[in-house]
């Protein structure tokens, strides 16, 4: 299985991001050296996907700390706080960004001397742990699928959205290898078309059969019996199991329940936000009208048309059959089950 | 209210079609003189929308009969049958096409002498009746809406899809005039973007506030309480009340029911197909993968990605709260109620 797609990697020259706005036409790598560049790259969706954003931000903290330490070794910790704040504000919905920054900040608080090497080691650990978690979730999620079937995914929760391998697409990769998936229906996922541009590309790299559908065709596909499972990622999971994910996810969950189709959310523990009691409190990013009234440079809608462009929505826990994390599978998720999961020790990685 | 948008009109030079593929950028009129050109224009969606297609086909029969009669006045009725078959095969799902052709064929069977003038008069009647039906449906549908609210529509069921005024947008126009609609959410409606390109343009002409949303955002809009009614057109209604309409309609109906949002279908009697017992027997057009893997000329998805592109779906009657026709409003539609509606005489047009 493809494990070589890397949305983000650390190089001696800086943070290397695969510019996802150019895929699948061009695999262009941008190498960034400043926190401001990285924050802008996150905001402009050069890199996207909750875990990938978190990893990118962790590496950006290395850049920030190095620069601040070089400028003033006695006051760098104070100065670097502004960099962390800048990164934290780049996008509001995915919690992995804040999670990675908090983990880096916790280490910063303990450091003495040159912060570069220990912070780089920590960022690399965050990255490696994410990849390992994806492989573990792949195994666990694939085990939930009982027999060969077709599945539907939304947006891109693949190698491109993570440190590597993917969350939802990690499960799909593992289940395909195990002979449990025959074909993947991929929502094209307007307005950014992550399904058409990214998910189809990723799956084709691994020779997994993929059929694109218009987002509006998903419910009809379920009616036609074409789909046994909907498998998606998550940008933030509230303590009660409500899941924020790409706009359109909630509609899929409503339709899946109506048709008796399984609904699986795949996300690492870093996506769980116990500080948010209920999904309704998750901040939902709204982006500009341009993403809807224009296609690329070209205006599609008549001048004067308004738009409402929330780019995430919240799926209530009661519509979710399974949440798959690297620590285990939670069926019919709720506050108690998620609290118990968090309280468990991380099992030894079997991969 | 805007009543001057004309998707199709008859001129001395032939059938004038507003090329809807160019909207809203250019209002280009194509004048067509042959049946072959008209069939191709329907197939390629120069004109679209079930009633508009029916009216266009009726006018095309005038062209056909004139030509065949001029070529051989004794055998023209035999020859024109091939033209009717060509038109009938242009698109499979909307029944108004077959309905209009049957009505023209019934007149042809009775004709003697030059068929041009009587057939043109019949085509003009079909067109005028459609406009009158739309105005009547506008009144009836608006009366169903109890108090000022926001509504959601899908695709384009407006003046552009009909002889004029519109079915779903006719209701929206009438209800807006009556102060019952504050704002219209318009699904952009992939893959052809009829919502973004056509519905937004039509509503703006009438100064009706419109907000475009991604198709995937509709269910979330309902969750947020932004929508009281979903109002859509229809391409064919089976005898049991199942409705074929633009892909995505069925998902809206499932979501509307889940949220207690009203679901209204607006369509003239010509859309009712009593020859089809159940929605599952309605032929559903599937179009090429190109509509999904490309945006205009540009390929979006990686080469090798397949696609499933049904352009209509079927909404079962049990998810429909109201069907509005020019003969009256049917709540909780079923076979018996629709049969009773068909059996009624057309009331005098109050418009």
XYZ file of C-alpha atoms in Angstrom:
702
model
C 0.000 0.000 0.000
C 1.082 3.509 -0.825
C 2.841 5.060 2.094
C 5.028 7.503 0.217
C 2.567 10.372 -0.313
C 3.723 13.060 2.091
C 1.698 16.232 2.541
C 4.321 17.622 4.905
C 7.919 16.787 5.654
C 10.852 18.371 7.386
C 13.980 19.093 5.356
C 17.213 20.907 6.104
C 15.872 23.761 3.986
C 12.616 24.114 5.940
C 9.112 22.654 5.939
C 8.274 21.021 2.606
C 4.571 21.158 1.773
C 3.002 19.440 -1.222
C 0.825 22.245 -2.622
C -2.585 20.542 -2.556
C -4.214 23.363 -4.509
C -2.267 22.187 -7.565
C -3.119 18.477 -7.342
C -3.648 16.318 -9.284
C -2.166 18.397 -12.118
C 1.149 19.242 -10.515
C 2.976 17.810 -7.522
C 4.638 21.074 -6.546
C 6.588 21.273 -3.299
C 6.782 24.576 -1.439
C 9.601 24.913 1.087
C 8.749 27.392 3.842
C 11.094 28.989 6.329
C 9.029 31.385 8.362
C 6.080 31.054 10.678
C 4.196 33.697 8.729
C 4.571 31.707 5.509
C 3.383 28.558 7.232
C 0.344 30.240 8.803
C -0.582 31.617 5.398
C -0.105 28.220 3.762
C -2.515 26.687 6.286
C -5.030 29.481 5.810
C -4.841 29.201 2.026
C -5.079 25.426 2.077
C -1.677 24.588 0.606
C -1.880 21.991 3.347
C -5.247 20.869 4.733
C -6.656 18.000 6.748
C -6.731 18.209 10.531
C -3.763 15.940 11.367
C -1.581 17.356 8.556
C -2.241 20.887 9.787
C -1.210 19.853 13.305
C 2.049 18.301 12.101
C 2.804 21.317 9.943
C 2.255 23.633 12.893
C 4.560 21.517 15.091
C 7.365 21.857 12.548
C 6.622 25.580 12.274
C 7.255 25.904 16.005
C 10.766 24.595 15.376
C 11.329 27.351 12.814
C 9.879 29.911 15.193
C 11.943 28.853 18.201
C 15.164 28.712 16.229
C 14.641 32.229 14.936
C 13.602 33.691 18.265
C 16.457 31.952 20.094
C 19.000 33.238 17.580
C 17.624 36.751 17.935
C 17.583 36.815 21.726
C 18.540 33.694 23.652
C 17.310 35.118 26.948
C 13.817 36.184 25.908
C 12.957 33.770 23.112
C 10.233 31.961 25.052
C 8.345 35.182 25.504
C 8.758 36.137 21.834
C 7.775 32.747 20.474
C 4.344 32.980 22.105
C 3.297 35.406 19.357
C 4.286 32.841 16.724
C 2.221 30.148 18.400
C -0.752 32.513 18.515
C -0.371 33.308 14.827
C -0.359 29.608 13.950
C -3.285 28.854 16.265
C -5.419 31.423 14.478
C -4.779 30.111 10.973
C -7.901 27.927 10.904
C -10.514 27.561 13.624
C -12.262 24.205 13.307
C -9.636 21.455 13.375
C -8.466 20.930 16.934
C -5.282 19.070 15.974
C -3.690 22.439 15.255
C -4.236 23.611 18.831
C -3.351 20.168 20.162
C 0.044 20.105 18.404
C 0.810 23.650 19.495
C -0.027 22.838 23.100
C 2.250 19.833 23.009
C 5.099 21.925 21.609
C 4.381 24.687 24.143
C 4.524 22.193 26.993
C 7.992 21.141 25.889
C 9.098 24.759 25.408
C 8.218 25.451 29.018
C 10.740 22.801 30.123
C 13.602 23.707 27.801
C 16.914 25.270 28.585
C 19.578 26.164 26.021
C 19.180 25.723 22.260
C 15.546 24.708 21.673
C 16.061 23.577 18.069
C 17.082 19.929 18.492
C 14.569 18.943 21.193
C 11.690 20.723 19.457
C 12.542 19.131 16.131
C 12.637 15.749 17.823
C 9.200 16.406 19.343
C 7.724 17.519 15.996
C 9.147 14.400 14.382
C 7.569 12.315 17.145
C 4.186 13.969 16.544
C 4.556 13.161 12.856
C 5.674 9.566 13.395
C 2.988 8.922 15.979
C 0.367 10.167 13.558
C 1.523 7.768 10.860
C 1.604 4.886 13.330
C -1.863 5.846 14.583
C -3.175 5.825 11.013
C -1.865 2.321 10.391
C -3.360 1.115 13.657
C -6.724 2.764 12.828
C -6.519 1.158 9.411
C -6.364 -2.272 10.991
C -9.053 -1.565 13.568
C -11.445 0.025 11.101
C -10.964 -2.687 8.493
C -11.857 -5.272 11.133
C -15.232 -3.557 11.594
C -16.164 -4.217 7.959
C -17.576 -7.691 7.856
C -17.670 -8.670 4.201
C -16.691 -7.357 0.769
C -18.673 -4.240 -0.079
C -18.659 -0.776 -1.574
C -18.070 2.246 0.620
C -18.477 5.993 0.307
C -16.061 8.636 1.501
C -16.276 12.417 1.606
C -13.596 15.047 1.212
C -10.068 13.714 1.668
C -9.021 12.011 4.871
C -6.042 10.326 3.303
C -2.269 10.482 3.325
C -2.645 14.054 2.104
C -4.667 15.036 5.177
C -2.381 13.388 7.719
C 1.233 12.496 8.417
C 0.795 9.635 5.955
C -1.511 6.680 5.102
C -4.669 8.483 6.177
C -7.552 8.123 8.603
C -10.667 7.254 6.564
C -8.494 6.332 3.581
C -6.214 4.396 5.920
C -9.169 2.192 6.835
C -10.097 1.964 3.166
C -6.526 1.010 2.221
C -6.368 -1.673 4.912
C -9.828 -3.013 4.115
C -9.054 -3.102 0.384
C -5.868 -5.060 1.072
C -7.896 -7.457 3.185
C -10.322 -7.969 0.292
C -13.205 -6.256 2.072
C -13.700 -3.299 -0.248
C -14.552 -3.671 -3.906
C -14.991 -0.045 -4.889
C -14.968 3.390 -3.293
C -17.533 6.046 -4.149
C -15.926 9.432 -3.595
C -18.044 12.550 -3.156
C -16.467 15.275 -5.224
C -16.874 17.557 -2.171
C -17.680 21.075 -3.192
C -16.514 23.721 -3.019
C -12.869 22.666 -2.894
C -13.352 19.359 -4.706
C -11.028 17.477 -2.384
C -12.770 14.249 -3.394
C -12.256 14.790 -7.107
C -8.800 16.279 -6.849
C -7.218 14.475 -3.911
C -9.081 11.330 -2.898
C -9.414 9.981 -6.440
C -5.730 10.673 -7.010
C -4.667 8.941 -3.804
C -6.799 5.873 -4.394
C -5.618 5.525 -7.982
C -2.022 5.523 -6.733
C -2.921 2.369 -4.818
C -5.005 0.895 -7.648
C -8.161 1.017 -5.543
C -11.199 1.374 -7.853
C -12.840 4.753 -7.323
C -15.993 6.295 -8.737
C -16.582 10.000 -8.348
C -20.109 11.163 -7.642
C -21.706 14.571 -7.270
C -22.322 15.314 -3.589
C -26.040 15.313 -4.357
C -25.871 11.730 -5.644
C -24.742 10.166 -2.364
C -28.206 9.637 -0.891
C -29.448 8.132 -4.136
C -26.440 5.780 -4.154
C -27.528 4.582 -0.711
C -31.103 4.124 -1.916
C -29.777 2.018 -4.764
C -27.935 -0.223 -2.311
C -24.564 0.787 -3.680
C -22.978 1.638 -0.344
C -22.578 -0.407 2.850
C -20.450 2.038 4.851
C -19.792 5.757 4.857
C -16.229 6.289 6.112
C -15.028 9.795 6.930
C -12.382 11.627 8.955
C -12.942 14.333 11.569
C -11.651 17.801 12.341
C -12.782 17.856 15.946
C -14.712 15.465 18.171
C -16.512 16.930 21.178
C -16.556 15.141 24.520
C -20.045 13.798 23.808
C -18.996 12.251 20.472
C -20.359 14.927 18.142
C -18.061 15.219 15.125
C -17.086 18.303 13.137
C -15.967 17.402 9.636
C -16.130 18.748 6.088
C -19.437 20.325 5.092
C -21.704 17.599 3.745
C -20.720 15.013 6.338
C -23.825 15.645 8.426
C -26.129 15.127 5.451
C -24.395 11.822 4.735
C -24.960 10.745 8.329
C -28.677 11.576 8.154
C -28.983 9.647 4.888
C -26.927 6.709 6.139
C -29.166 6.305 9.174
C -32.302 6.523 7.004
C -31.003 3.728 4.779
C -29.394 1.530 7.430
C -25.937 2.230 6.017
C -23.081 2.178 8.541
C -21.410 5.463 9.447
C -17.765 5.308 10.560
C -15.596 8.200 11.723
C -11.847 7.615 11.772
C -9.668 10.047 13.715
C -6.667 9.976 16.013
C -7.051 10.712 19.715
C -5.572 14.166 19.045
C -8.888 15.049 17.354
C -10.833 14.537 20.586
C -11.472 17.801 22.379
C -12.675 17.058 25.905
C -12.796 20.790 26.527
C -15.823 21.010 24.241
C -18.847 19.417 25.837
C -21.137 19.415 22.840
C -20.740 19.720 19.069
C -22.757 22.911 18.979
C -19.834 24.669 20.683
C -17.288 23.728 18.029
C -16.289 26.835 16.038
C -17.315 26.335 12.411
C -15.222 28.136 9.829
C -17.110 30.088 7.184
C -15.060 30.989 4.146
C -15.627 33.589 1.463
C -18.460 33.578 -1.067
C -15.882 33.436 -3.859
C -15.448 29.702 -3.327
C -19.057 29.255 -4.465
C -19.738 32.080 -6.886
C -16.522 31.456 -8.820
C -14.914 28.369 -10.318
C -11.220 29.140 -10.218
C -10.815 32.592 -11.739
C -14.137 32.496 -13.510
C -17.334 33.857 -12.018
C -20.165 31.300 -12.280
C -23.045 32.982 -10.511
C -24.620 36.263 -11.528
C -23.110 39.349 -9.913
C -25.090 40.171 -6.794
C -25.695 36.591 -5.687
C -24.819 36.070 -2.033
C -23.499 32.851 -0.595
C -23.357 30.995 2.707
C -20.181 28.979 2.826
C -19.660 27.050 6.064
C -16.854 24.610 5.317
C -17.550 22.225 8.168
C -20.648 20.872 9.841
C -21.373 18.905 12.995
C -22.712 15.360 13.031
C -24.349 14.428 16.325
C -23.030 11.335 18.058
C -26.377 9.557 17.806
C -25.943 9.288 14.016
C -22.481 7.744 14.287
C -22.152 3.967 14.427
C -18.428 3.736 15.065
C -15.571 6.052 15.945
C -12.221 4.440 15.195
C -9.154 5.766 17.046
C -5.685 4.322 17.454
C -6.652 3.322 20.999
C -9.658 1.341 19.967
C -13.061 1.297 18.362
C -16.027 2.975 20.048
C -19.442 1.805 18.885
C -22.455 4.085 19.440
C -20.157 6.753 20.895
C -21.154 8.852 23.877
C -19.520 10.896 26.618
C -18.875 7.950 28.940
C -17.319 5.713 26.296
C -15.048 8.456 25.014
C -13.955 9.386 28.540
C -13.106 5.739 29.186
C -11.137 5.576 25.932
C -9.086 8.625 26.856
C -8.368 7.140 30.262
C -6.866 3.969 28.753
C -3.157 3.656 28.180
C -2.017 3.654 24.570
C -1.602 -0.014 23.678
C 1.731 -1.104 22.241
C 1.715 -0.481 18.512
C 1.200 -3.790 16.800
C 2.257 -2.453 13.398
C -42.557 40.027 -11.097
C -40.274 39.092 -13.934
C -42.207 37.402 -16.674
C -40.014 38.294 -19.600
C -37.355 35.605 -19.330
C -38.083 33.223 -22.191
C -36.131 30.011 -22.552
C -37.950 29.199 -25.768
C -40.002 31.216 -28.236
C -41.296 30.873 -31.728
C -40.150 33.360 -34.341
C -40.626 33.638 -38.076
C -37.027 32.491 -38.438
C -37.507 29.335 -36.364
C -37.313 28.269 -32.704
C -35.371 30.758 -30.613
C -33.612 29.161 -27.653
C -31.758 31.098 -24.968
C -28.516 29.112 -24.723
C -28.559 28.199 -21.025
C -25.033 26.829 -21.142
C -23.783 30.406 -21.539
C -25.767 31.968 -18.706
C -25.288 34.100 -16.732
C -22.335 35.400 -18.746
C -24.034 35.761 -22.081
C -27.695 35.802 -23.085
C -27.133 34.225 -26.481
C -30.117 33.229 -28.600
C -29.812 30.288 -30.983
C -32.390 30.119 -33.771
C -32.957 26.571 -34.956
C -34.693 25.411 -38.121
C -34.399 21.662 -38.183
C -35.580 18.851 -35.989
C -32.068 17.462 -35.823
C -30.728 20.748 -34.470
C -33.489 20.906 -31.879
C -32.963 17.324 -30.709
C -29.278 18.054 -30.327
C -29.985 21.290 -28.443
C -32.153 19.346 -25.984
C -29.557 16.626 -25.599
C -26.759 19.161 -25.053
C -28.829 21.209 -22.622
C -29.070 24.437 -24.597
C -32.615 24.185 -23.278
C -33.379 22.175 -20.127
C -36.169 21.856 -17.588
C -39.008 19.445 -18.180
C -41.734 21.893 -19.296
C -39.343 23.944 -21.467
C -38.198 20.792 -23.220
C -41.808 19.832 -23.922
C -42.620 23.245 -25.389
C -39.464 23.203 -27.493
C -40.362 19.785 -28.856
C -43.884 20.959 -29.713
C -42.475 23.808 -31.780
C -40.007 21.397 -33.378
C -42.940 19.307 -34.595
C -44.132 22.385 -36.502
C -40.749 22.612 -38.229
C -40.814 18.907 -38.959
C -44.339 18.831 -40.359
C -43.755 21.874 -42.556
C -40.647 20.304 -44.048
C -42.183 16.885 -44.574
C -45.355 18.356 -46.052
C -43.376 20.515 -48.476
C -41.343 17.494 -49.541
C -44.294 15.155 -50.081
C -47.803 16.352 -49.252
C -49.259 12.864 -49.612
C -46.893 10.962 -47.333
C -45.783 13.576 -44.802
C -47.540 11.976 -41.842
C -45.614 8.781 -42.335
C -42.312 10.638 -42.700
C -42.831 12.917 -39.709
C -43.046 9.923 -37.359
C -39.258 9.578 -37.583
C -38.875 13.191 -36.487
C -41.097 12.641 -33.476
C -39.063 9.566 -32.547
C -35.826 11.530 -32.805
C -37.183 14.218 -30.502
C -38.613 11.683 -28.053
C -35.206 10.074 -27.660
C -33.340 13.282 -26.904
C -33.618 12.922 -23.116
C -35.242 10.071 -21.235
C -36.366 11.243 -17.794
C -38.660 14.253 -18.233
C -42.081 13.067 -19.330
C -43.225 16.473 -20.603
C -41.248 15.809 -23.757
C -43.264 12.678 -24.553
C -46.463 14.383 -23.386
C -46.035 17.321 -25.769
C -45.152 15.019 -28.654
C -48.225 12.866 -28.010
C -50.417 15.921 -27.994
C -48.955 17.102 -31.294
C -49.225 13.574 -32.752
C -52.905 13.398 -31.779
C -53.557 16.574 -33.733
C -51.491 15.365 -36.687
C -53.730 12.305 -36.921
C -56.744 14.560 -37.501
C -55.181 16.987 -39.968
C -55.869 17.421 -43.643
C -54.078 19.876 -45.892
C -51.260 22.188 -44.803
C -50.345 21.149 -41.231
C -48.265 24.254 -40.487
C -50.888 26.687 -39.152
C -52.868 24.265 -36.956
C -49.722 22.692 -35.494
C -48.224 26.078 -34.742
C -51.450 27.097 -33.052
C -51.331 23.932 -30.933
C -47.686 24.475 -29.968
C -48.512 28.047 -28.996
C -51.396 26.734 -26.881
C -49.099 24.289 -25.113
C -46.729 27.166 -24.412
C -49.446 29.563 -23.222
C -51.098 26.909 -21.076
C -47.776 26.207 -19.411
C -47.280 29.862 -18.518
C -50.830 30.097 -17.196
C -50.330 26.889 -15.208
C -47.180 28.315 -13.666
C -48.970 31.452 -12.519
C -51.788 29.373 -11.067
C -49.308 27.070 -9.288
C -47.545 30.166 -8.009
C -50.734 31.310 -6.294
C -51.623 27.871 -4.962
C -48.125 27.116 -3.678
C -47.701 30.528 -2.064
C -50.955 29.962 -0.182
C -49.439 26.831 1.390
C -46.677 28.880 3.019
C -48.112 30.194 6.249
C -45.746 32.894 7.403
C -42.597 34.725 6.331
C -39.662 32.340 6.150
C -36.577 31.225 4.274
C -36.818 28.478 1.697
C -34.401 26.251 -0.176
C -34.563 25.324 -3.838
C -32.504 22.949 -5.936
C -31.481 23.109 -9.587
C -33.566 25.559 -11.626
C -37.317 25.203 -11.883
C -37.854 28.747 -13.002
C -38.805 30.712 -16.074
C -35.781 29.154 -17.747
C -37.109 25.634 -17.170
C -40.644 26.328 -18.346
C -42.672 28.405 -20.763
C -42.187 31.308 -18.368
C -42.506 32.282 -14.655
C -41.488 28.853 -13.384
C -42.794 26.019 -11.232
C -40.810 26.045 -7.972
C -39.570 29.565 -8.717
C -43.106 30.544 -9.692
C -44.222 29.658 -6.168
C -41.196 31.485 -4.776
C -41.976 34.567 -6.904
C -45.599 34.602 -5.794
C -44.744 33.976 -2.150
C -42.078 36.676 -2.192
C -44.561 39.151 -3.634
C -46.975 38.165 -0.879
C -44.315 38.866 1.746
C -43.984 35.216 2.744
C -40.386 34.608 1.689
C -37.473 36.554 3.102
C -34.584 34.801 1.416
C -33.974 31.854 -0.897
C -31.127 29.413 -0.344
C -30.153 27.992 -3.716
C -28.200 24.744 -3.965
C -25.507 25.261 -6.562
C -26.534 21.868 -8.023
C -23.584 19.990 -9.352
C -22.604 18.963 -11.879
C -24.289 21.535 -14.146
C -24.522 24.280 -11.536
C -28.042 25.258 -12.558
C -28.535 26.778 -9.119
C -25.458 28.977 -9.328
C -25.794 29.851 -12.979
C -29.551 30.013 -13.566
C -31.560 30.225 -10.335
C -29.410 32.942 -8.779
C -29.608 34.909 -12.029
C -33.391 34.568 -12.269
C -34.001 35.539 -8.657
C -31.713 38.537 -8.902
C -33.692 39.762 -11.907
C -36.683 39.969 -9.576
C -34.678 41.378 -6.651
C -35.384 38.309 -4.533
C -32.533 37.831 -2.022
C -30.640 34.644 -2.822
C -27.796 32.854 -1.062
C -25.913 30.147 -2.873
C -24.833 27.109 -0.883
C -22.825 24.021 -1.714
C -25.148 21.038 -2.193
C -23.501 19.466 0.840
C -24.503 22.421 3.041
C -28.266 21.981 2.627
C -28.754 19.506 5.479
C -26.675 21.649 7.808
C -28.785 24.678 6.841
C -31.863 22.724 7.940
C -30.164 21.744 11.212
C -29.445 25.414 11.828
C -33.123 26.248 11.360
C -32.430 28.350 8.298
C -35.032 26.709 6.073
C -38.789 26.204 6.539
C -39.619 24.748 3.112
C -37.760 22.944 0.368
C -39.434 23.836 -2.936
C -38.487 21.954 -6.098
C -39.813 21.118 -9.557
C -40.236 17.669 -11.106
C -39.290 15.904 -14.306
C -41.797 13.094 -13.961
C -44.318 12.097 -11.313
C -45.373 8.448 -11.184
C -48.991 7.463 -10.547
C -48.188 6.755 -6.895
C -46.713 10.229 -6.347
C -43.022 9.322 -6.536
C -41.128 12.217 -8.091
C -38.147 12.149 -10.440
C -36.177 15.380 -10.280
C -32.604 16.642 -10.471
C -30.043 14.510 -8.669
C -29.845 15.655 -5.061
C -33.579 16.152 -4.637
C -34.012 12.828 -2.872
C -31.315 13.646 -0.333
C -33.046 16.954 0.382
C -36.315 15.112 0.974
C -34.690 12.700 3.432
C -33.082 15.609 5.278
C -36.253 17.700 5.243
C -38.247 14.898 6.836
C -35.547 14.341 9.469
C -35.691 18.026 10.440
C -39.426 18.589 10.119
C -38.894 20.933 7.165
C -41.705 21.025 4.588
C -41.081 19.471 1.175
C -43.056 20.901 -1.751
C -42.982 19.704 -5.364
C -44.384 22.071 -7.985
C -45.184 20.679 -11.430
C -47.876 20.997 -14.081
C -50.280 18.137 -14.746
C -48.263 17.333 -17.878
C -45.529 16.024 -15.557
C -47.819 13.324 -14.153
C -47.252 9.988 -15.858
C -50.093 7.648 -14.959
C -48.509 5.027 -17.184
C -45.762 4.612 -14.611
C -47.040 2.925 -11.500
C -44.057 3.470 -9.270
C -41.036 5.767 -9.235
C -38.647 2.852 -9.543
C -39.837 2.405 -13.132
C -38.947 5.944 -14.202
C -35.962 5.866 -16.568
C -33.097 7.783 -14.968
C -30.657 9.412 -17.335
C -26.977 8.822 -16.644
C -24.661 11.243 -18.378
C -20.956 11.029 -19.116
C -18.183 10.993 -16.527
C -16.779 14.157 -18.076
C -19.360 16.258 -16.267
C -17.711 15.217 -12.996
C -14.066 14.656 -13.811
C -13.774 17.948 -15.712
C -14.733 21.535 -14.930
C -15.385 23.066 -18.308
C -12.405 22.179 -20.473
C -10.171 21.480 -17.539
C -9.715 18.032 -16.058
C -10.118 18.108 -12.262
C -9.792 14.492 -11.236
C -6.740 12.327 -11.844
C -6.760 10.385 -15.095
C -8.213 6.944 -14.471
C -10.880 8.030 -12.000
C -14.284 6.630 -12.880
C -17.568 8.363 -12.190
C -21.210 7.547 -11.637
C -23.299 10.411 -12.949
C -27.060 9.877 -12.661
C -28.578 13.292 -13.299
C -31.952 12.589 -11.715
C -33.136 10.678 -8.701
C -36.505 9.539 -7.397
C -38.102 10.855 -4.225
C -40.757 8.506 -2.832
C -44.187 10.012 -2.262
C -44.043 9.363 1.480
C -41.325 12.016 1.829
C -43.351 14.662 -0.018
C -45.624 16.954 1.969
C -47.292 18.749 -0.921
C -47.512 18.434 -4.684
C -48.725 21.665 -6.281
C -50.289 21.462 -9.749
C -52.395 23.955 -11.685
C -55.451 21.879 -10.813
C -54.874 22.012 -7.109
C -52.697 21.125 -4.174
C -52.282 17.528 -3.062
C -51.086 17.033 0.494
C -49.417 13.724 1.431
C -49.730 12.548 -2.173
C -50.647 8.981 -3.065
C -52.156 7.044 -5.956
C -55.771 7.730 -5.041
C -55.353 11.457 -4.547
C -53.478 11.884 -7.816
C -56.028 9.833 -9.726
C -58.779 12.034 -8.294
C -56.863 15.157 -9.304
C -56.493 13.940 -12.876
C -60.194 13.166 -13.028
C -61.145 16.748 -12.141
C -61.889 19.264 -14.841
C -59.375 22.048 -15.263
C -60.784 24.980 -13.325
C -61.184 28.272 -15.155
C -57.914 30.159 -15.057
C -58.204 32.841 -12.470
C -55.083 34.656 -13.612
